[in-house]
Tab-separated table of C-alpha atoms in Angstrom:
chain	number	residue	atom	x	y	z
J	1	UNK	CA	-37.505	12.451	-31.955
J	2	UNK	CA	-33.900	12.093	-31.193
J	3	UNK	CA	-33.295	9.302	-33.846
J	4	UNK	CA	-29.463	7.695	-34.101
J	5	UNK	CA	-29.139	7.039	-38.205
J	6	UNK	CA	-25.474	6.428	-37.631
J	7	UNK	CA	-23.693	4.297	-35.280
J	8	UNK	CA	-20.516	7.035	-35.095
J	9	UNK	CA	-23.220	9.617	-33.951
J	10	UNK	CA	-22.121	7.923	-30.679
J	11	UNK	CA	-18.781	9.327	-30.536
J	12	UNK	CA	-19.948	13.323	-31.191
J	13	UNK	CA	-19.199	15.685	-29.032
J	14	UNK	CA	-22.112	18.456	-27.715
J	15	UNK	CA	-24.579	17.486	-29.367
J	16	UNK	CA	-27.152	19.222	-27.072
J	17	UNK	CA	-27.684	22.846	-25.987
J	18	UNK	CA	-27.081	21.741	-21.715
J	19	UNK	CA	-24.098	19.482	-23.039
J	20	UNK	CA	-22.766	22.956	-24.535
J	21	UNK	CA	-22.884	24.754	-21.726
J	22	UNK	CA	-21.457	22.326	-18.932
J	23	UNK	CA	-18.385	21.864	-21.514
J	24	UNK	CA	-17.752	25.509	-21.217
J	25	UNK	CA	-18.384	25.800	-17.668
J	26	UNK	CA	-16.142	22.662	-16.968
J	27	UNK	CA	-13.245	24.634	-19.118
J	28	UNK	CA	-13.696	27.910	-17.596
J	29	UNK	CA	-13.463	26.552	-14.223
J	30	UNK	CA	-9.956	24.393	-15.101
J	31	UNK	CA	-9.102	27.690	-16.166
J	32	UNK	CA	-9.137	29.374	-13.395
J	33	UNK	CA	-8.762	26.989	-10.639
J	34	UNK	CA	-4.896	27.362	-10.266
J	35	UNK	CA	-5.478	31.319	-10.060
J	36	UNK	CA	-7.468	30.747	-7.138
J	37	UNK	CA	-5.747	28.095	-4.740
J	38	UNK	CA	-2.567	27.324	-2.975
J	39	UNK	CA	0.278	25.840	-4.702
J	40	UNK	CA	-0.573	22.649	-2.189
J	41	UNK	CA	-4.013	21.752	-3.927
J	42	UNK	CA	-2.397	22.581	-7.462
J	43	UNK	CA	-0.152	19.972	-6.996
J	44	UNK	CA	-2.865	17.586	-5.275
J	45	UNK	CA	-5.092	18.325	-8.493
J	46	UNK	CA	-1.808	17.840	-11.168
J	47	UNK	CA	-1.971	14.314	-9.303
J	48	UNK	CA	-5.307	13.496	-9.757
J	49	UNK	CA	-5.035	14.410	-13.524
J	50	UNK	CA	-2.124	11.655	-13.635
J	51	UNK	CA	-3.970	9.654	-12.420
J	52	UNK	CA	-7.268	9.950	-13.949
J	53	UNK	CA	-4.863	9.500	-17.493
J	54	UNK	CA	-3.737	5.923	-15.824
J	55	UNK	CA	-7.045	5.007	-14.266
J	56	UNK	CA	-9.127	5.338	-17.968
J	57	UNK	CA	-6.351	3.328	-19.805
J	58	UNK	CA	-6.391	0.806	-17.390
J	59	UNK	CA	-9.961	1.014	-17.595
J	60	UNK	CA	-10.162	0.478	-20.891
J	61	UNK	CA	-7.906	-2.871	-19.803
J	62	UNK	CA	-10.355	-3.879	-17.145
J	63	UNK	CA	-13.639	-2.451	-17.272
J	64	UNK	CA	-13.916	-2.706	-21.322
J	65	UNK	CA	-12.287	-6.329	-21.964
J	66	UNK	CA	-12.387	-7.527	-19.090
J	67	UNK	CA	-8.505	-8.302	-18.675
J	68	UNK	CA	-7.075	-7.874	-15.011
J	69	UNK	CA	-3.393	-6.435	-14.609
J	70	UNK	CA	-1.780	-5.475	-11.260
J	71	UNK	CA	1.732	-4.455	-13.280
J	72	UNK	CA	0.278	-1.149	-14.096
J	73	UNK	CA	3.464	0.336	-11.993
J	74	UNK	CA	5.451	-1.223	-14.794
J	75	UNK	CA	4.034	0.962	-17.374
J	76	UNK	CA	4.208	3.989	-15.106
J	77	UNK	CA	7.668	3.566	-14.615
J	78	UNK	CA	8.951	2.813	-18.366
J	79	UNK	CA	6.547	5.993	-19.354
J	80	UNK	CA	8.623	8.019	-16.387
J	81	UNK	CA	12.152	6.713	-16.893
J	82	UNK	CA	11.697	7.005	-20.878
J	83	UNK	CA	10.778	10.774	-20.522
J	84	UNK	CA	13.082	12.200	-18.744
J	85	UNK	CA	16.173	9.977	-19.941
J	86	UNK	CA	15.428	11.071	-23.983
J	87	UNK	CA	15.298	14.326	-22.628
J	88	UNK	CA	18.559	14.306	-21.159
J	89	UNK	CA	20.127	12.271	-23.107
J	90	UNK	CA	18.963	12.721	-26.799
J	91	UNK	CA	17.807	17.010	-25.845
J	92	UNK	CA	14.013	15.748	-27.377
J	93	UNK	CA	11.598	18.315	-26.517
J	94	UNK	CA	9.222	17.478	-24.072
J	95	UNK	CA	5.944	16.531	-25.931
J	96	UNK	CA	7.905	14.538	-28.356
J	97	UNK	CA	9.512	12.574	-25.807
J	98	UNK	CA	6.199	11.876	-23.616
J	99	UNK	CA	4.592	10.558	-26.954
J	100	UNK	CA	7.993	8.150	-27.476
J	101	UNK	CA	7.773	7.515	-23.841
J	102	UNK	CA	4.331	5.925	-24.158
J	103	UNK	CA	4.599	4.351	-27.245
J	104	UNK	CA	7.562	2.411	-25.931
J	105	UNK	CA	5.451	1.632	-22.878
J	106	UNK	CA	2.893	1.012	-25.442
J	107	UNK	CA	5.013	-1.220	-27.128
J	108	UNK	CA	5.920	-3.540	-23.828
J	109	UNK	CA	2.331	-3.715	-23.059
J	110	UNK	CA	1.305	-5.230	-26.927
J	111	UNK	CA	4.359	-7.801	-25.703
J	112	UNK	CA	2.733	-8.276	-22.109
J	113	UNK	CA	-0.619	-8.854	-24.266
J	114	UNK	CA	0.219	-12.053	-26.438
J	115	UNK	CA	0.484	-13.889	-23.146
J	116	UNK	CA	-3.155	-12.702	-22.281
J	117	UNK	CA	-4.357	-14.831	-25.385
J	118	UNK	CA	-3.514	-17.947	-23.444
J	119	UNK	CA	-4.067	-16.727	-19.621
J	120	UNK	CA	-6.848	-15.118	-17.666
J	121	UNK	CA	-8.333	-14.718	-14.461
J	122	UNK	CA	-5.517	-15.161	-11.378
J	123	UNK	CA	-2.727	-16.605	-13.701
J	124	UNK	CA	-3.069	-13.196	-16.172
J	125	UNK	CA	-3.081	-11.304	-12.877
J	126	UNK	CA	0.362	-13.191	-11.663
J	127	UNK	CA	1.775	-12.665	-15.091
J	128	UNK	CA	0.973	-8.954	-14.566
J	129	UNK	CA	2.580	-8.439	-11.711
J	130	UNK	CA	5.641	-10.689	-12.026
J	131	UNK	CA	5.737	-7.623	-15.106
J	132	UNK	CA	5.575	-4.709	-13.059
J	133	UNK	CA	8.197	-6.236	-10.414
J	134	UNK	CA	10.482	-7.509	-12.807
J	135	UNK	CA	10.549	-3.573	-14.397
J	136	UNK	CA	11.464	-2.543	-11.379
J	137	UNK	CA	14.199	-4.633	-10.212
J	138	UNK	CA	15.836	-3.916	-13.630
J	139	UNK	CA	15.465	-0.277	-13.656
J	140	UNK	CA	17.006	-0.478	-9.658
J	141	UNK	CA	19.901	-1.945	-11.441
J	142	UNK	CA	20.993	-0.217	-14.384
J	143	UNK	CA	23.687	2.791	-13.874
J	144	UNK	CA	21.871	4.436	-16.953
J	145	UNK	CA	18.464	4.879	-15.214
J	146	UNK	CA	20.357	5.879	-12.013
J	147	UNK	CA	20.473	2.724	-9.962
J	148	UNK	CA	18.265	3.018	-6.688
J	149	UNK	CA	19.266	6.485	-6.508
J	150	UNK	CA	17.319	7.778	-9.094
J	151	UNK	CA	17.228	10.908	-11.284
J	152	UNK	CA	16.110	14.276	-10.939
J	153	UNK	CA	13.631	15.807	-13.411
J	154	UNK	CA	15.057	17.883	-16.696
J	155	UNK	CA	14.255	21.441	-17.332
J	156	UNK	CA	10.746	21.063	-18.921
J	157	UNK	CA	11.236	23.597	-21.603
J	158	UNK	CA	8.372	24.393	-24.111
J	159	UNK	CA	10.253	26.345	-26.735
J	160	UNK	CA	11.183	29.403	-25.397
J	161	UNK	CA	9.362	29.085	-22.182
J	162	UNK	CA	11.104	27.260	-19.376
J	163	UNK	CA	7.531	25.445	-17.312
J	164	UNK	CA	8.351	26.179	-13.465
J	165	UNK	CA	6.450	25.283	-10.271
J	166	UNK	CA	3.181	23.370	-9.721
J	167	UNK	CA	0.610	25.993	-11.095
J	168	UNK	CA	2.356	26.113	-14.708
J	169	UNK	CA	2.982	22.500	-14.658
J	170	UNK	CA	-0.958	22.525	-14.023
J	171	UNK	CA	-1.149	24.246	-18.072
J	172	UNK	CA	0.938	21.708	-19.506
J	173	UNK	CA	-0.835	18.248	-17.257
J	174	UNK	CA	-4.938	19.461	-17.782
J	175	UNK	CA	-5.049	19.581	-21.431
J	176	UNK	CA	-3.133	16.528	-21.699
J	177	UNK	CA	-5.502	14.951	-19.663
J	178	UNK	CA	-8.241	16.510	-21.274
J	179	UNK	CA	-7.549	15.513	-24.423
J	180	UNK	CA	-6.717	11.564	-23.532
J	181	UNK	CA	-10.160	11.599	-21.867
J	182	UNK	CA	-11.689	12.609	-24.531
J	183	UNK	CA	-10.004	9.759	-27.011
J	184	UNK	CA	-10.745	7.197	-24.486
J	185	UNK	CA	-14.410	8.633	-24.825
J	186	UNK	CA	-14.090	7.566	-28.395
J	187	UNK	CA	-12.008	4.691	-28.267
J	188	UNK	CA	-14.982	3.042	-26.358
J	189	UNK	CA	-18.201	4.111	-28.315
J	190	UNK	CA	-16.498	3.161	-31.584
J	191	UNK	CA	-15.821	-0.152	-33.166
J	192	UNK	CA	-12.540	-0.572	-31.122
J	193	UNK	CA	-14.673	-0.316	-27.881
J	194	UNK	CA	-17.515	-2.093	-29.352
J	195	UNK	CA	-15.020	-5.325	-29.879
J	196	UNK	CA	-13.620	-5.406	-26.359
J	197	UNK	CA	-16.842	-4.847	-24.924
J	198	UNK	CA	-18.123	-8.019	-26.402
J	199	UNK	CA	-14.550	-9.920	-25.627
J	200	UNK	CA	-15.469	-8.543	-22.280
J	201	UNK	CA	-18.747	-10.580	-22.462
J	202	UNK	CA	-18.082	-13.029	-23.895
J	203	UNK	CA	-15.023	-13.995	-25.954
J	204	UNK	CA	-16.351	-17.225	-27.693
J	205	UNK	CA	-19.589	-15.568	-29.252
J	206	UNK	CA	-16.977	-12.271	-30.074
J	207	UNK	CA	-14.888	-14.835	-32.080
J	208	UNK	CA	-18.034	-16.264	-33.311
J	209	UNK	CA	-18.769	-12.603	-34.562
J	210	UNK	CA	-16.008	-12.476	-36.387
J	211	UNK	CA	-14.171	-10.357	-33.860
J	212	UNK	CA	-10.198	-10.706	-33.907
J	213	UNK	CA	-9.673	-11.690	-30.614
J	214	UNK	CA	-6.053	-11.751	-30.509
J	215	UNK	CA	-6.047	-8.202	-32.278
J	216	UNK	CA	-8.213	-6.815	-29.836
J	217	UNK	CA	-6.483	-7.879	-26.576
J	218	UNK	CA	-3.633	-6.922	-27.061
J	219	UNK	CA	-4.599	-3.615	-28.483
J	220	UNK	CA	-6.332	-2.979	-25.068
J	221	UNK	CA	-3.234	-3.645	-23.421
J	222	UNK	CA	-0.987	-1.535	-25.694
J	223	UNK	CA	-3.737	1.413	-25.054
J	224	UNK	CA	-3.860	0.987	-21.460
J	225	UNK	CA	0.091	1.146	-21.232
J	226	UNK	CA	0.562	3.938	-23.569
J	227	UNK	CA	-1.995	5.586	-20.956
J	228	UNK	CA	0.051	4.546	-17.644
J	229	UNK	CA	3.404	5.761	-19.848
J	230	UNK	CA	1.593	9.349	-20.600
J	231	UNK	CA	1.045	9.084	-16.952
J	232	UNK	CA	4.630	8.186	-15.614
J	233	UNK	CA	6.016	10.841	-18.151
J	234	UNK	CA	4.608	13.686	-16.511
J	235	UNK	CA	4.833	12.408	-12.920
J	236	UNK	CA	8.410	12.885	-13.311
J	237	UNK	CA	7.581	17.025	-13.347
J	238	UNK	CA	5.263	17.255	-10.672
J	239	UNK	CA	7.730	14.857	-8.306
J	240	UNK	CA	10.767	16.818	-9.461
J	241	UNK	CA	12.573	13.340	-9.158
J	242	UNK	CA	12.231	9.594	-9.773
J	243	UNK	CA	13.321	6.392	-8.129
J	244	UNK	CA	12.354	2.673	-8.740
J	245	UNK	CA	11.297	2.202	-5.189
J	246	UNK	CA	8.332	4.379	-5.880
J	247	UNK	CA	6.712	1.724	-9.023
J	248	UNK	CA	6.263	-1.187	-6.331
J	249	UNK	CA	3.337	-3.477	-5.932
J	250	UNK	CA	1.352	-1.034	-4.186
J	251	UNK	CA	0.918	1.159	-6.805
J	252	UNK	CA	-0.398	-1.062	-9.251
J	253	UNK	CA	-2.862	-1.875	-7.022
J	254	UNK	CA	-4.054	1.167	-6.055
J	255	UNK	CA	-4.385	2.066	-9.752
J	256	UNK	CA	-6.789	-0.943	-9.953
J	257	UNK	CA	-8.416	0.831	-6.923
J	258	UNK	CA	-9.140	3.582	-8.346
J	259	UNK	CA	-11.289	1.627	-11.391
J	260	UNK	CA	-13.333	-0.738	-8.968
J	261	UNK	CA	-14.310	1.936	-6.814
J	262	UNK	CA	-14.868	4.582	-9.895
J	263	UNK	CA	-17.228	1.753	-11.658
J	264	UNK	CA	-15.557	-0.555	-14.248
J	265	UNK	CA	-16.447	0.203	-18.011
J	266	UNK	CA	-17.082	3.656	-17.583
J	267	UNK	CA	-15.540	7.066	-18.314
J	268	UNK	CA	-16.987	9.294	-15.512
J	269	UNK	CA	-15.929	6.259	-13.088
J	270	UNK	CA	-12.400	6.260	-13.990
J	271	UNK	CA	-12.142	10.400	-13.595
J	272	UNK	CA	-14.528	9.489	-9.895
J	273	UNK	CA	-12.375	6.858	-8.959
J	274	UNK	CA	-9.072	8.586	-9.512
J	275	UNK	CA	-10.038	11.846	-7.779
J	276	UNK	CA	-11.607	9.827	-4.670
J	277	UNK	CA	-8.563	7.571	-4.410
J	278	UNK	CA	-5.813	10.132	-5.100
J	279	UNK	CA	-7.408	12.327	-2.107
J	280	UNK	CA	-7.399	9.871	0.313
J	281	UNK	CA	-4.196	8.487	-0.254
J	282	UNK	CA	-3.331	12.137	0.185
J	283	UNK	CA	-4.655	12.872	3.011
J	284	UNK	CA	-4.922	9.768	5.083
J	285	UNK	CA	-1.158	9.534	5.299
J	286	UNK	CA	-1.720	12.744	7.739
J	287	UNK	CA	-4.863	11.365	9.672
J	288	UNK	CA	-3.292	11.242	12.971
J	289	UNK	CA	-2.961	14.827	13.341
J	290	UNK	CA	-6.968	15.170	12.548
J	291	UNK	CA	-8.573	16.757	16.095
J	292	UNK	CA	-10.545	13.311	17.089
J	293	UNK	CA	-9.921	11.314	15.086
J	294	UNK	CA	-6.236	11.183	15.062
J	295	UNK	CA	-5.918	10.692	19.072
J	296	UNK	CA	-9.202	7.571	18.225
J	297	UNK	CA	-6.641	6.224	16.068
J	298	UNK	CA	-3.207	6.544	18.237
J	299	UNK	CA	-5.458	5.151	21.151
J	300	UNK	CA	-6.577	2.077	19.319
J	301	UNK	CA	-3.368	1.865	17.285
J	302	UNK	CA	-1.815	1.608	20.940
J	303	UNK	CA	-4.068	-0.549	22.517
J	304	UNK	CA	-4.940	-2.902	20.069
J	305	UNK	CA	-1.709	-2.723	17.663
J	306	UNK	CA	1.177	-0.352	18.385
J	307	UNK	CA	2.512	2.825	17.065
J	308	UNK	CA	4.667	1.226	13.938
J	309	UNK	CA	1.271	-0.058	12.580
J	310	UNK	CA	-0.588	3.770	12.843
J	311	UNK	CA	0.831	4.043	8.711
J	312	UNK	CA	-1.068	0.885	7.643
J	313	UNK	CA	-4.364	2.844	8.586
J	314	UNK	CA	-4.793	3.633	5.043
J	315	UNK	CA	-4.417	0.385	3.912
J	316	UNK	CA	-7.038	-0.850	6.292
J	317	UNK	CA	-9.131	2.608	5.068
J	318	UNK	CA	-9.019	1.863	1.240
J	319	UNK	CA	-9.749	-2.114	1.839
J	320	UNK	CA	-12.851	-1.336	3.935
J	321	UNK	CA	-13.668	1.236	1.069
J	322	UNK	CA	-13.077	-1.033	-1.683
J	323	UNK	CA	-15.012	-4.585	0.127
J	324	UNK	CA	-18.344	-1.911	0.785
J	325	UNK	CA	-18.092	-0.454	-3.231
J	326	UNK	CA	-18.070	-4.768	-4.083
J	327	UNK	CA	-20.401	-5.846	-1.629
J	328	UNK	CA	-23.226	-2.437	-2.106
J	329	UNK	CA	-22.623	-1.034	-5.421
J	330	UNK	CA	-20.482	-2.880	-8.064
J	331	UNK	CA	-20.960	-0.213	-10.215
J	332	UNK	CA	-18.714	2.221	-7.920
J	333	UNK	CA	-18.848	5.669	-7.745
J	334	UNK	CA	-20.453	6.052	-11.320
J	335	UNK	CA	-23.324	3.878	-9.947
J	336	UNK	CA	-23.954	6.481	-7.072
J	337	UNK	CA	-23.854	9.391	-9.589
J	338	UNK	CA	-26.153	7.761	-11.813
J	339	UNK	CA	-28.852	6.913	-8.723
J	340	UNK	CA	-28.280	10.624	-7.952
J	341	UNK	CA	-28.963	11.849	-11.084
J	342	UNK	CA	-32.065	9.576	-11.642
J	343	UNK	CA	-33.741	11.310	-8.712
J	344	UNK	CA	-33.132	14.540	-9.634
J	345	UNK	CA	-34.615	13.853	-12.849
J	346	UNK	CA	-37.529	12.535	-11.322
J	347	UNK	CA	-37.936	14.669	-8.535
J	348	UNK	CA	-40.216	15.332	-6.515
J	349	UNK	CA	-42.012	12.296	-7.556
């Protein structure tokens, strides 16, 4: 009998003979992926792994506590702007300056946090985003992060080797975001995760527990930041070149996306979520040159809207997407796997 005797058995890795060899499979396969596609999809899968590093901190926020933000962009940018300006202004090497770029964001998000003690629901959400506009209105501003011109990326330099083009930048991005996957995998199945889970819940029988509520919230919000910060840090490689426009509402919101549809309070959902989301926000801002479907959408763009609103069809795309995941499955995408992989199990019966 597979017997737990200990409560950190949770948090071991590979326990199991299949569990062994989809782990090696999954890293053979992210080792040769860039070795056998286009420079395009490398870059298109160095986004997703950004965002699959801001989608499980954020989940973390969200799905584990139970704490809404929509000033996610906020984080993003301090973890971007922080990166590249120690960088080029201090000469830090790279990985030191991504970890002082998300502790910093880390640090603004424990600040964001205290007012979470004493708001939730819509009035945390408008303290959130007042956040994540205010960030950028201040960065837009300052001569020192470039104003709302901008900077261009350093030279990302791992000692002697200078990192060049989207396929190397791929080596440096996965096993970053391999790794913070696998601490958010253990941040939630030990005592940390255990606490927000039941804050999530339900905060009064947590305190009643003897939880530290106050602790605990706004340690989910430093986590989640230091997350987004990892995030922004490296998305200033892959762009090649930052501007505060870029961190606006929309962002935030579509990093929220990406948890709701992926399936709150879990892993697998925030990794779903992010791929999903980060595709079609790819790709739909091209739809009107699909055979079909592009000329369905010019005509009814034309005869119902016109041509200036052809753009917002994503929009419309990703809220139809996101009502249907609320409505039919609130566990998202993770839900879906998990029906999937119930029938296998059980099939053909």
């Amino acid at each position: 009998m597979n017997m737990k005797r200990d409560i950190y058995e949770d948090v071991q890795l590979l326990k199991t003979g299949p569990a062994r060899f989809w782990m090696l499979v999954l890293v053979i396969s992210l080792l040769i992926i860039p070795f056998m596609l286009p420079n395009y999809s490398v870059y298109l899968i160095n986004y997703m792994a950004i965002n699959i590093i801001v989608a499980l901190g954020l989940n973390i926020l969200v799905g584990y506590t139970g704490q809404i933000s929509l000033g996610h962009a906020g984080f993003f940018a301090i973890g971007a702007y922080a990166t590249a300006l120690l960088m080029i202004h201090l000469s830090i090497p790279f990985l030191l300056a991504l970890v002082v770029a998300g502790l910093i964001a880390g640090a603004f998000g424990f600040l964001l946090g205290l007012p979470a003690l004493r708001l939730e629901g819509p009035y945390l959400a408008i303290a959130t985003l007042g956040f994540g506009m205010a960030v950028a209105q201040i960065i837009a501003r300052v001569p020192l992060f470039g104003g709302h011109m901008g900077i261009e990326a350093p030279a990302l330099d791992l000692g002697p080797l200078t990192v060049k083009g989207d396929k190397q930048i791929y080596f440096v991005i996965m096993p970053i975001a391999f790794f913070l996957t696998l601490a958010a995998r253990n941040i939630v199945r030990t005592r940390v995760g255990r606490a927000l889970t039941a804050i999530r819940d339900s905060d009064v029988a947590a305190e009643a527990l003897g939880v530290n509520i106050a602790y605990y919230k706004t340690l989910a919000f430093a986590i989640s930041a230091f997350y987004a910060g990892i995030g922004g840090g490296l998305m200033v490689f892959v762009l090649g070149f930052i501007n505060p426009n870029a961190f606006d509402l929309i962002m935030s919101i579509m990093f929220l996306i990406m948890v709701l549809v992926g399936g709150p309070g879990a892993i697998l959902g925030s990794i779903l979520g992010a791929i999903v989301i980060t595709f079609l926000m790819v790709k739909l801002d091209t739809i009107q040159t699909v055979p079909i479907i592009g000329d369905f959408l010019i005509f009814l763009s034309d005869t119902f809207f016109s041509r200036s609103g052809l753009p917002n069809i994503s929009n419309i795309i990703f809220g139809v997407i996101l009502v249907s995941i609320i409505i039919f499955e609130r566990m998202g995408l993770y839900g879906i796997w998990l029906r999937i992989k119930i029938y296998w199990r059980t099939w053909p019966f």
